[in-house]
Amino acid sequence: MKKIFLLAVLASGLSFGQSKKVVSSDVHWWGYKVAKTESSSHDGTVKVKSGNMIMKGNELVGGDFVLDMNSINATDLSGEYQGKLNGHLKNGDFFEVEKFPTASFKITSVKKNNDKVYNKLVTGNLTVKGKTSPVSFPAKVAYNKGVVSLESNKFSFDRQKFDVAYKSTMKDVFVKDDIDMLVKVTAK
């Protein structure tokens, strides 16, 4: 009877998948003024606080990531201007990090993508400022010797769906709704 129970526990673990803990990450963002050009943009990083990727055999089937919004940092500026923009991004004009210190992404599906480099289409629920909306992006997913890596192609999401809005309506029209992101995550 104990053998049957042990076999059932092992089988259920295989059916749900094996969790791999995120050990490194690089999340890069781009925000744009109305004219979407490099000269009218800012870019930077945000750190992954924690995360897991769920593997079933050699395939990524799920996962979740928590972003530390206090770590949001504009990397295209330095000194006083960088400090001002970082403060601006963290305050009530945009991400309200005192009230919402984290954002999250939960993978809901991973499908084959007909791209030779970005072989998967990852879909999930992005939660920012307590609001959740689906986001999909093409990604290169690889699994080798117990290590899984996910690298997205650059993708966009609409900040307005998450109430990430410049609180002055006149100023908000000068900022594009789309935020671009590039995500690299490794788990083992």
mmCIF file with all atom_site columns, C-alpha atoms in Angstrom:
data_model
loop_
_atom_site.group_PDB
_atom_site.id
_atom_site.type_symbol
_atom_site.label_atom_id
_atom_site.label_alt_id
_atom_site.label_comp_id
_atom_site.label_asym_id
_atom_site.label_entity_id
_atom_site.label_seq_id
_atom_site.pdbx_PDB_ins_code
_atom_site.Cartn_x
_atom_site.Cartn_y
_atom_site.Cartn_z
_atom_site.occupancy
_atom_site.B_iso_or_equiv
_atom_site.pdbx_formal_charge
_atom_site.auth_seq_id
_atom_site.auth_comp_id
_atom_site.auth_asym_id
_atom_site.auth_atom_id
_atom_site.pdbx_PDB_model_num
ATOM 1   C CA . MET A 1 1   ? 0.000  0.000  0.000   1.00 0.00 ? 1   MET A CA 1
ATOM 2   C CA . LYS A 1 2   ? 2.886  2.387  0.803   1.00 0.00 ? 2   LYS A CA 1
ATOM 3   C CA . LYS A 1 3   ? 4.402  1.752  -2.638  1.00 0.00 ? 3   LYS A CA 1
ATOM 4   C CA . ILE A 1 4   ? 1.132  2.641  -4.351  1.00 0.00 ? 4   ILE A CA 1
ATOM 5   C CA . PHE A 1 5   ? 0.891  5.874  -2.315  1.00 0.00 ? 5   PHE A CA 1
ATOM 6   C CA . LEU A 1 6   ? 4.520  6.796  -3.121  1.00 0.00 ? 6   LEU A CA 1
ATOM 7   C CA . LEU A 1 7   ? 3.948  6.087  -6.804  1.00 0.00 ? 7   LEU A CA 1
ATOM 8   C CA . ALA A 1 8   ? 0.812  8.280  -6.762  1.00 0.00 ? 8   ALA A CA 1
ATOM 9   C CA . VAL A 1 9   ? 2.755  11.149 -5.144  1.00 0.00 ? 9   VAL A CA 1
ATOM 10  C CA . LEU A 1 10  ? 5.553  10.873 -7.721  1.00 0.00 ? 10  LEU A CA 1
ATOM 11  C CA . ALA A 1 11  ? 3.091  10.700 -10.620 1.00 0.00 ? 11  ALA A CA 1
ATOM 12  C CA . SER A 1 12  ? 1.197  13.761 -9.391  1.00 0.00 ? 12  SER A CA 1
ATOM 13  C CA . GLY A 1 13  ? 4.474  15.679 -9.163  1.00 0.00 ? 13  GLY A CA 1
ATOM 14  C CA . LEU A 1 14  ? 5.278  14.798 -12.759 1.00 0.00 ? 14  LEU A CA 1
ATOM 15  C CA . SER A 1 15  ? 1.822  15.796 -13.969 1.00 0.00 ? 15  SER A CA 1
ATOM 16  C CA . PHE A 1 16  ? 2.056  19.225 -12.326 1.00 0.00 ? 16  PHE A CA 1
ATOM 17  C CA . GLY A 1 17  ? 5.666  19.785 -13.331 1.00 0.00 ? 17  GLY A CA 1
ATOM 18  C CA . GLN A 1 18  ? 8.917  20.594 -11.606 1.00 0.00 ? 18  GLN A CA 1
ATOM 19  C CA . SER A 1 19  ? 9.497  24.086 -10.191 1.00 0.00 ? 19  SER A CA 1
ATOM 20  C CA . LYS A 1 20  ? 12.799 25.820 -10.958 1.00 0.00 ? 20  LYS A CA 1
ATOM 21  C CA . LYS A 1 21  ? 13.795 28.880 -8.913  1.00 0.00 ? 21  LYS A CA 1
ATOM 22  C CA . VAL A 1 22  ? 14.871 32.054 -10.752 1.00 0.00 ? 22  VAL A CA 1
ATOM 23  C CA . VAL A 1 23  ? 18.600 32.598 -10.162 1.00 0.00 ? 23  VAL A CA 1
ATOM 24  C CA . SER A 1 24  ? 19.305 35.481 -12.548 1.00 0.00 ? 24  SER A CA 1
ATOM 25  C CA . SER A 1 25  ? 17.337 38.031 -14.510 1.00 0.00 ? 25  SER A CA 1
ATOM 26  C CA . ASP A 1 26  ? 17.584 41.111 -16.684 1.00 0.00 ? 26  ASP A CA 1
ATOM 27  C CA . VAL A 1 27  ? 14.401 43.107 -17.283 1.00 0.00 ? 27  VAL A CA 1
ATOM 28  C CA . HIS A 1 28  ? 14.769 46.174 -19.488 1.00 0.00 ? 28  HIS A CA 1
ATOM 29  C CA . TRP A 1 29  ? 12.024 48.727 -20.254 1.00 0.00 ? 29  TRP A CA 1
ATOM 30  C CA . TRP A 1 30  ? 11.525 51.604 -22.691 1.00 0.00 ? 30  TRP A CA 1
ATOM 31  C CA . GLY A 1 31  ? 9.038  54.459 -22.376 1.00 0.00 ? 31  GLY A CA 1
ATOM 32  C CA . TYR A 1 32  ? 8.380  57.012 -25.117 1.00 0.00 ? 32  TYR A CA 1
ATOM 33  C CA . LYS A 1 33  ? 7.067  60.489 -25.621 1.00 0.00 ? 33  LYS A CA 1
ATOM 34  C CA . VAL A 1 34  ? 4.465  60.987 -28.372 1.00 0.00 ? 34  VAL A CA 1
ATOM 35  C CA . ALA A 1 35  ? 7.045  60.757 -31.145 1.00 0.00 ? 35  ALA A CA 1
ATOM 36  C CA . LYS A 1 36  ? 8.311  57.202 -30.631 1.00 0.00 ? 36  LYS A CA 1
ATOM 37  C CA . THR A 1 37  ? 11.998 57.707 -31.353 1.00 0.00 ? 37  THR A CA 1
ATOM 38  C CA . GLU A 1 38  ? 15.173 56.976 -29.453 1.00 0.00 ? 38  GLU A CA 1
ATOM 39  C CA . SER A 1 39  ? 15.684 60.699 -28.842 1.00 0.00 ? 39  SER A CA 1
ATOM 40  C CA . SER A 1 40  ? 12.235 60.950 -27.239 1.00 0.00 ? 40  SER A CA 1
ATOM 41  C CA . SER A 1 41  ? 12.533 57.910 -25.019 1.00 0.00 ? 41  SER A CA 1
ATOM 42  C CA . HIS A 1 42  ? 13.838 56.805 -21.665 1.00 0.00 ? 42  HIS A CA 1
ATOM 43  C CA . ASP A 1 43  ? 14.932 53.308 -20.796 1.00 0.00 ? 43  ASP A CA 1
ATOM 44  C CA . GLY A 1 44  ? 16.031 51.398 -17.778 1.00 0.00 ? 44  GLY A CA 1
ATOM 45  C CA . THR A 1 45  ? 15.762 48.297 -15.674 1.00 0.00 ? 45  THR A CA 1
ATOM 46  C CA . VAL A 1 46  ? 13.651 46.720 -12.960 1.00 0.00 ? 46  VAL A CA 1
ATOM 47  C CA . LYS A 1 47  ? 14.743 43.759 -10.837 1.00 0.00 ? 47  LYS A CA 1
ATOM 48  C CA . VAL A 1 48  ? 13.020 40.410 -10.427 1.00 0.00 ? 48  VAL A CA 1
ATOM 49  C CA . LYS A 1 49  ? 12.492 39.935 -6.677  1.00 0.00 ? 49  LYS A CA 1
ATOM 50  C CA . SER A 1 50  ? 11.548 36.258 -6.944  1.00 0.00 ? 50  SER A CA 1
ATOM 51  C CA . GLY A 1 51  ? 10.189 33.759 -9.400  1.00 0.00 ? 51  GLY A CA 1
ATOM 52  C CA . ASN A 1 52  ? 9.746  30.190 -10.535 1.00 0.00 ? 52  ASN A CA 1
ATOM 53  C CA . MET A 1 53  ? 9.503  28.461 -13.872 1.00 0.00 ? 53  MET A CA 1
ATOM 54  C CA . ILE A 1 54  ? 7.537  25.215 -14.067 1.00 0.00 ? 54  ILE A CA 1
ATOM 55  C CA . MET A 1 55  ? 8.890  22.475 -16.313 1.00 0.00 ? 55  MET A CA 1
ATOM 56  C CA . LYS A 1 56  ? 7.046  19.369 -17.454 1.00 0.00 ? 56  LYS A CA 1
ATOM 57  C CA . GLY A 1 57  ? 9.733  17.176 -18.937 1.00 0.00 ? 57  GLY A CA 1
ATOM 58  C CA . ASN A 1 58  ? 11.782 19.480 -21.173 1.00 0.00 ? 58  ASN A CA 1
ATOM 59  C CA . GLU A 1 59  ? 8.949  21.954 -21.744 1.00 0.00 ? 59  GLU A CA 1
ATOM 60  C CA . LEU A 1 60  ? 8.163  25.193 -19.934 1.00 0.00 ? 60  LEU A CA 1
ATOM 61  C CA . VAL A 1 61  ? 4.490  24.998 -18.876 1.00 0.00 ? 61  VAL A CA 1
ATOM 62  C CA . GLY A 1 62  ? 4.131  27.774 -16.297 1.00 0.00 ? 62  GLY A CA 1
ATOM 63  C CA . GLY A 1 63  ? 5.738  30.091 -13.838 1.00 0.00 ? 63  GLY A CA 1
ATOM 64  C CA . ASP A 1 64  ? 5.428  33.319 -11.945 1.00 0.00 ? 64  ASP A CA 1
ATOM 65  C CA . PHE A 1 65  ? 7.646  36.329 -11.352 1.00 0.00 ? 65  PHE A CA 1
ATOM 66  C CA . VAL A 1 66  ? 7.565  39.189 -8.862  1.00 0.00 ? 66  VAL A CA 1
ATOM 67  C CA . LEU A 1 67  ? 9.125  42.505 -9.893  1.00 0.00 ? 67  LEU A CA 1
ATOM 68  C CA . ASP A 1 68  ? 10.557 44.845 -7.268  1.00 0.00 ? 68  ASP A CA 1
ATOM 69  C CA . MET A 1 69  ? 9.101  48.183 -8.390  1.00 0.00 ? 69  MET A CA 1
ATOM 70  C CA . ASN A 1 70  ? 11.319 50.036 -5.901  1.00 0.00 ? 70  ASN A CA 1
ATOM 71  C CA . SER A 1 71  ? 14.252 48.968 -8.099  1.00 0.00 ? 71  SER A CA 1
ATOM 72  C CA . ILE A 1 72  ? 12.957 50.745 -11.235 1.00 0.00 ? 72  ILE A CA 1
ATOM 73  C CA . ASN A 1 73  ? 15.907 52.701 -12.596 1.00 0.00 ? 73  ASN A CA 1
ATOM 74  C CA . ALA A 1 74  ? 16.355 54.908 -15.665 1.00 0.00 ? 74  ALA A CA 1
ATOM 75  C CA . THR A 1 75  ? 19.700 53.913 -17.175 1.00 0.00 ? 75  THR A CA 1
ATOM 76  C CA . ASP A 1 76  ? 19.747 56.420 -20.039 1.00 0.00 ? 76  ASP A CA 1
ATOM 77  C CA . LEU A 1 77  ? 20.329 59.324 -17.624 1.00 0.00 ? 77  LEU A CA 1
ATOM 78  C CA . SER A 1 78  ? 22.766 60.042 -14.809 1.00 0.00 ? 78  SER A CA 1
ATOM 79  C CA . GLY A 1 79  ? 23.118 62.354 -11.864 1.00 0.00 ? 79  GLY A CA 1
ATOM 80  C CA . GLU A 1 80  ? 20.352 64.794 -10.997 1.00 0.00 ? 80  GLU A CA 1
ATOM 81  C CA . TYR A 1 81  ? 18.197 64.004 -14.062 1.00 0.00 ? 81  TYR A CA 1
ATOM 82  C CA . GLN A 1 82  ? 18.310 60.277 -13.355 1.00 0.00 ? 82  GLN A CA 1
ATOM 83  C CA . GLY A 1 83  ? 17.283 60.894 -9.728  1.00 0.00 ? 83  GLY A CA 1
ATOM 84  C CA . LYS A 1 84  ? 14.382 63.116 -10.820 1.00 0.00 ? 84  LYS A CA 1
ATOM 85  C CA . LEU A 1 85  ? 13.090 60.593 -13.374 1.00 0.00 ? 85  LEU A CA 1
ATOM 86  C CA . ASN A 1 86  ? 13.441 57.660 -10.956 1.00 0.00 ? 86  ASN A CA 1
ATOM 87  C CA . GLY A 1 87  ? 11.495 59.599 -8.326  1.00 0.00 ? 87  GLY A CA 1
ATOM 88  C CA . HIS A 1 88  ? 8.878  60.544 -10.900 1.00 0.00 ? 88  HIS A CA 1
ATOM 89  C CA . LEU A 1 89  ? 8.439  56.905 -11.990 1.00 0.00 ? 89  LEU A CA 1
ATOM 90  C CA . LYS A 1 90  ? 8.072  55.762 -8.377  1.00 0.00 ? 90  LYS A CA 1
ATOM 91  C CA . ASN A 1 91  ? 5.595  58.410 -7.225  1.00 0.00 ? 91  ASN A CA 1
ATOM 92  C CA . GLY A 1 92  ? 1.850  58.782 -7.850  1.00 0.00 ? 92  GLY A CA 1
ATOM 93  C CA . ASP A 1 93  ? 2.399  60.033 -11.403 1.00 0.00 ? 93  ASP A CA 1
ATOM 94  C CA . PHE A 1 94  ? 3.235  56.515 -12.544 1.00 0.00 ? 94  PHE A CA 1
ATOM 95  C CA . PHE A 1 95  ? 3.871  53.362 -10.464 1.00 0.00 ? 95  PHE A CA 1
ATOM 96  C CA . GLU A 1 96  ? 3.052  54.470 -6.868  1.00 0.00 ? 96  GLU A CA 1
ATOM 97  C CA . VAL A 1 97  ? 5.665  52.121 -5.405  1.00 0.00 ? 97  VAL A CA 1
ATOM 98  C CA . GLU A 1 98  ? 4.902  53.005 -1.777  1.00 0.00 ? 98  GLU A CA 1
ATOM 99  C CA . LYS A 1 99  ? 1.385  51.628 -2.252  1.00 0.00 ? 99  LYS A CA 1
ATOM 100 C CA . PHE A 1 100 ? 2.313  48.986 -4.881  1.00 0.00 ? 100 PHE A CA 1
ATOM 101 C CA . PRO A 1 101 ? 5.911  47.862 -4.178  1.00 0.00 ? 101 PRO A CA 1
ATOM 102 C CA . THR A 1 102 ? 5.703  44.858 -6.507  1.00 0.00 ? 102 THR A CA 1
ATOM 103 C CA . ALA A 1 103 ? 4.267  43.896 -9.880  1.00 0.00 ? 103 ALA A CA 1
ATOM 104 C CA . SER A 1 104 ? 3.849  40.290 -11.037 1.00 0.00 ? 104 SER A CA 1
ATOM 105 C CA . PHE A 1 105 ? 3.539  38.104 -14.096 1.00 0.00 ? 105 PHE A CA 1
ATOM 106 C CA . LYS A 1 106 ? 1.963  34.633 -13.993 1.00 0.00 ? 106 LYS A CA 1
ATOM 107 C CA . ILE A 1 107 ? 2.391  32.413 -17.066 1.00 0.00 ? 107 ILE A CA 1
ATOM 108 C CA . THR A 1 108 ? -0.928 30.918 -18.182 1.00 0.00 ? 108 THR A CA 1
ATOM 109 C CA . SER A 1 109 ? 0.243  29.212 -21.389 1.00 0.00 ? 109 SER A CA 1
ATOM 110 C CA . VAL A 1 110 ? 3.331  28.480 -23.457 1.00 0.00 ? 110 VAL A CA 1
ATOM 111 C CA . LYS A 1 111 ? 2.733  27.545 -27.093 1.00 0.00 ? 111 LYS A CA 1
ATOM 112 C CA . LYS A 1 112 ? 4.939  26.768 -30.048 1.00 0.00 ? 112 LYS A CA 1
ATOM 113 C CA . ASN A 1 113 ? 5.783  29.847 -32.116 1.00 0.00 ? 113 ASN A CA 1
ATOM 114 C CA . ASN A 1 114 ? 6.696  29.644 -35.810 1.00 0.00 ? 114 ASN A CA 1
ATOM 115 C CA . ASP A 1 115 ? 9.863  31.684 -35.366 1.00 0.00 ? 115 ASP A CA 1
ATOM 116 C CA . LYS A 1 116 ? 13.288 30.058 -35.600 1.00 0.00 ? 116 LYS A CA 1
ATOM 117 C CA . VAL A 1 117 ? 14.781 32.225 -32.810 1.00 0.00 ? 117 VAL A CA 1
ATOM 118 C CA . TYR A 1 118 ? 11.785 32.937 -30.552 1.00 0.00 ? 118 TYR A CA 1
ATOM 119 C CA . ASN A 1 119 ? 10.385 29.398 -30.532 1.00 0.00 ? 119 ASN A CA 1
ATOM 120 C CA . LYS A 1 120 ? 7.586  29.948 -27.970 1.00 0.00 ? 120 LYS A CA 1
ATOM 121 C CA . LEU A 1 121 ? 4.671  32.314 -27.446 1.00 0.00 ? 121 LEU A CA 1
ATOM 122 C CA . VAL A 1 122 ? 4.344  33.005 -23.721 1.00 0.00 ? 122 VAL A CA 1
ATOM 123 C CA . THR A 1 123 ? 1.016  34.301 -22.419 1.00 0.00 ? 123 THR A CA 1
ATOM 124 C CA . GLY A 1 124 ? 0.279  35.349 -18.883 1.00 0.00 ? 124 GLY A CA 1
ATOM 125 C CA . ASN A 1 125 ? -1.395 37.770 -16.535 1.00 0.00 ? 125 ASN A CA 1
ATOM 126 C CA . LEU A 1 126 ? 0.549  40.923 -15.751 1.00 0.00 ? 126 LEU A CA 1
ATOM 127 C CA . THR A 1 127 ? -0.476 42.672 -12.522 1.00 0.00 ? 127 THR A CA 1
ATOM 128 C CA . VAL A 1 128 ? 0.641  46.257 -11.963 1.00 0.00 ? 128 VAL A CA 1
ATOM 129 C CA . LYS A 1 129 ? -0.846 48.594 -9.349  1.00 0.00 ? 129 LYS A CA 1
ATOM 130 C CA . GLY A 1 130 ? -3.401 45.923 -8.418  1.00 0.00 ? 130 GLY A CA 1
ATOM 131 C CA . LYS A 1 131 ? -4.795 45.703 -11.964 1.00 0.00 ? 131 LYS A CA 1
ATOM 132 C CA . THR A 1 132 ? -4.387 42.538 -14.058 1.00 0.00 ? 132 THR A CA 1
ATOM 133 C CA . SER A 1 133 ? -4.423 42.193 -17.840 1.00 0.00 ? 133 SER A CA 1
ATOM 134 C CA . PRO A 1 134 ? -3.203 39.472 -20.228 1.00 0.00 ? 134 PRO A CA 1
ATOM 135 C CA . VAL A 1 135 ? 0.123  39.979 -22.019 1.00 0.00 ? 135 VAL A CA 1
ATOM 136 C CA . SER A 1 136 ? 1.752  37.754 -24.666 1.00 0.00 ? 136 SER A CA 1
ATOM 137 C CA . PHE A 1 137 ? 5.249  37.821 -26.086 1.00 0.00 ? 137 PHE A CA 1
ATOM 138 C CA . PRO A 1 138 ? 7.534  35.697 -28.277 1.00 0.00 ? 138 PRO A CA 1
ATOM 139 C CA . ALA A 1 139 ? 10.392 34.092 -26.349 1.00 0.00 ? 139 ALA A CA 1
ATOM 140 C CA . LYS A 1 140 ? 13.406 31.882 -26.835 1.00 0.00 ? 140 LYS A CA 1
ATOM 141 C CA . VAL A 1 141 ? 13.064 29.091 -24.261 1.00 0.00 ? 141 VAL A CA 1
ATOM 142 C CA . ALA A 1 142 ? 15.855 26.565 -23.662 1.00 0.00 ? 142 ALA A CA 1
ATOM 143 C CA . TYR A 1 143 ? 16.335 23.758 -21.132 1.00 0.00 ? 143 TYR A CA 1
ATOM 144 C CA . ASN A 1 144 ? 19.746 22.187 -20.605 1.00 0.00 ? 144 ASN A CA 1
ATOM 145 C CA . LYS A 1 145 ? 21.239 20.230 -17.674 1.00 0.00 ? 145 LYS A CA 1
ATOM 146 C CA . GLY A 1 146 ? 18.524 21.320 -15.240 1.00 0.00 ? 146 GLY A CA 1
ATOM 147 C CA . VAL A 1 147 ? 18.726 25.010 -16.173 1.00 0.00 ? 147 VAL A CA 1
ATOM 148 C CA . VAL A 1 148 ? 15.871 26.752 -17.995 1.00 0.00 ? 148 VAL A CA 1
ATOM 149 C CA . SER A 1 149 ? 16.296 30.104 -19.714 1.00 0.00 ? 149 SER A CA 1
ATOM 150 C CA . LEU A 1 150 ? 13.675 32.400 -21.157 1.00 0.00 ? 150 LEU A CA 1
ATOM 151 C CA . GLU A 1 151 ? 14.592 35.378 -23.326 1.00 0.00 ? 151 GLU A CA 1
ATOM 152 C CA . SER A 1 152 ? 11.809 37.471 -24.810 1.00 0.00 ? 152 SER A CA 1
ATOM 153 C CA . ASN A 1 153 ? 11.829 39.410 -28.000 1.00 0.00 ? 153 ASN A CA 1
ATOM 154 C CA . LYS A 1 154 ? 11.036 43.093 -27.377 1.00 0.00 ? 154 LYS A CA 1
ATOM 155 C CA . PHE A 1 155 ? 7.285  43.382 -26.694 1.00 0.00 ? 155 PHE A CA 1
ATOM 156 C CA . SER A 1 156 ? 4.829  46.112 -25.700 1.00 0.00 ? 156 SER A CA 1
ATOM 157 C CA . PHE A 1 157 ? 1.970  46.503 -23.267 1.00 0.00 ? 157 PHE A CA 1
ATOM 158 C CA . ASP A 1 158 ? -0.479 49.356 -22.717 1.00 0.00 ? 158 ASP A CA 1
ATOM 159 C CA . ARG A 1 159 ? 0.303  51.138 -19.440 1.00 0.00 ? 159 ARG A CA 1
ATOM 160 C CA . GLN A 1 160 ? -3.218 52.627 -19.319 1.00 0.00 ? 160 GLN A CA 1
ATOM 161 C CA . LYS A 1 161 ? -4.678 49.146 -18.640 1.00 0.00 ? 161 LYS A CA 1
ATOM 162 C CA . PHE A 1 162 ? -2.838 49.250 -15.311 1.00 0.00 ? 162 PHE A CA 1
ATOM 163 C CA . ASP A 1 163 ? -3.685 52.844 -14.380 1.00 0.00 ? 163 ASP A CA 1
ATOM 164 C CA . VAL A 1 164 ? -0.062 53.830 -14.964 1.00 0.00 ? 164 VAL A CA 1
ATOM 165 C CA . ALA A 1 165 ? -1.019 57.322 -16.057 1.00 0.00 ? 165 ALA A CA 1
ATOM 166 C CA . TYR A 1 166 ? 0.493  60.721 -15.633 1.00 0.00 ? 166 TYR A CA 1
ATOM 167 C CA . LYS A 1 167 ? -2.006 62.294 -13.225 1.00 0.00 ? 167 LYS A CA 1
ATOM 168 C CA . SER A 1 168 ? -2.232 65.486 -15.257 1.00 0.00 ? 168 SER A CA 1
ATOM 169 C CA . THR A 1 169 ? -4.295 64.700 -18.357 1.00 0.00 ? 169 THR A CA 1
ATOM 170 C CA . MET A 1 170 ? -2.481 67.286 -20.473 1.00 0.00 ? 170 MET A CA 1
ATOM 171 C CA . LYS A 1 171 ? 0.899  65.774 -19.619 1.00 0.00 ? 171 LYS A CA 1
ATOM 172 C CA . ASP A 1 172 ? -0.401 62.236 -20.235 1.00 0.00 ? 172 ASP A CA 1
ATOM 173 C CA . VAL A 1 173 ? -1.032 62.966 -23.914 1.00 0.00 ? 173 VAL A CA 1
ATOM 174 C CA . PHE A 1 174 ? 2.705  63.580 -24.354 1.00 0.00 ? 174 PHE A CA 1
ATOM 175 C CA . VAL A 1 175 ? 3.612  60.080 -23.144 1.00 0.00 ? 175 VAL A CA 1
ATOM 176 C CA . LYS A 1 176 ? 2.952  57.039 -25.343 1.00 0.00 ? 176 LYS A CA 1
ATOM 177 C CA . ASP A 1 177 ? 0.666  54.403 -23.842 1.00 0.00 ? 177 ASP A CA 1
ATOM 178 C CA . ASP A 1 178 ? 2.953  51.561 -24.916 1.00 0.00 ? 178 ASP A CA 1
ATOM 179 C CA . ILE A 1 179 ? 5.830  50.467 -22.709 1.00 0.00 ? 179 ILE A CA 1
ATOM 180 C CA . ASP A 1 180 ? 8.344  48.162 -24.393 1.00 0.00 ? 180 ASP A CA 1
ATOM 181 C CA . MET A 1 181 ? 10.087 45.401 -22.459 1.00 0.00 ? 181 MET A CA 1
ATOM 182 C CA . LEU A 1 182 ? 12.795 42.823 -22.952 1.00 0.00 ? 182 LEU A CA 1
ATOM 183 C CA . VAL A 1 183 ? 13.014 40.012 -20.395 1.00 0.00 ? 183 VAL A CA 1
ATOM 184 C CA . LYS A 1 184 ? 15.789 37.476 -19.720 1.00 0.00 ? 184 LYS A CA 1
ATOM 185 C CA . VAL A 1 185 ? 15.335 34.986 -16.890 1.00 0.00 ? 185 VAL A CA 1
ATOM 186 C CA . THR A 1 186 ? 17.312 31.891 -15.856 1.00 0.00 ? 186 THR A CA 1
ATOM 187 C CA . ALA A 1 187 ? 16.103 29.320 -13.329 1.00 0.00 ? 187 ALA A CA 1
ATOM 188 C CA . LYS A 1 188 ? 17.465 26.096 -11.877 1.00 0.00 ? 188 LYS A CA 1
#
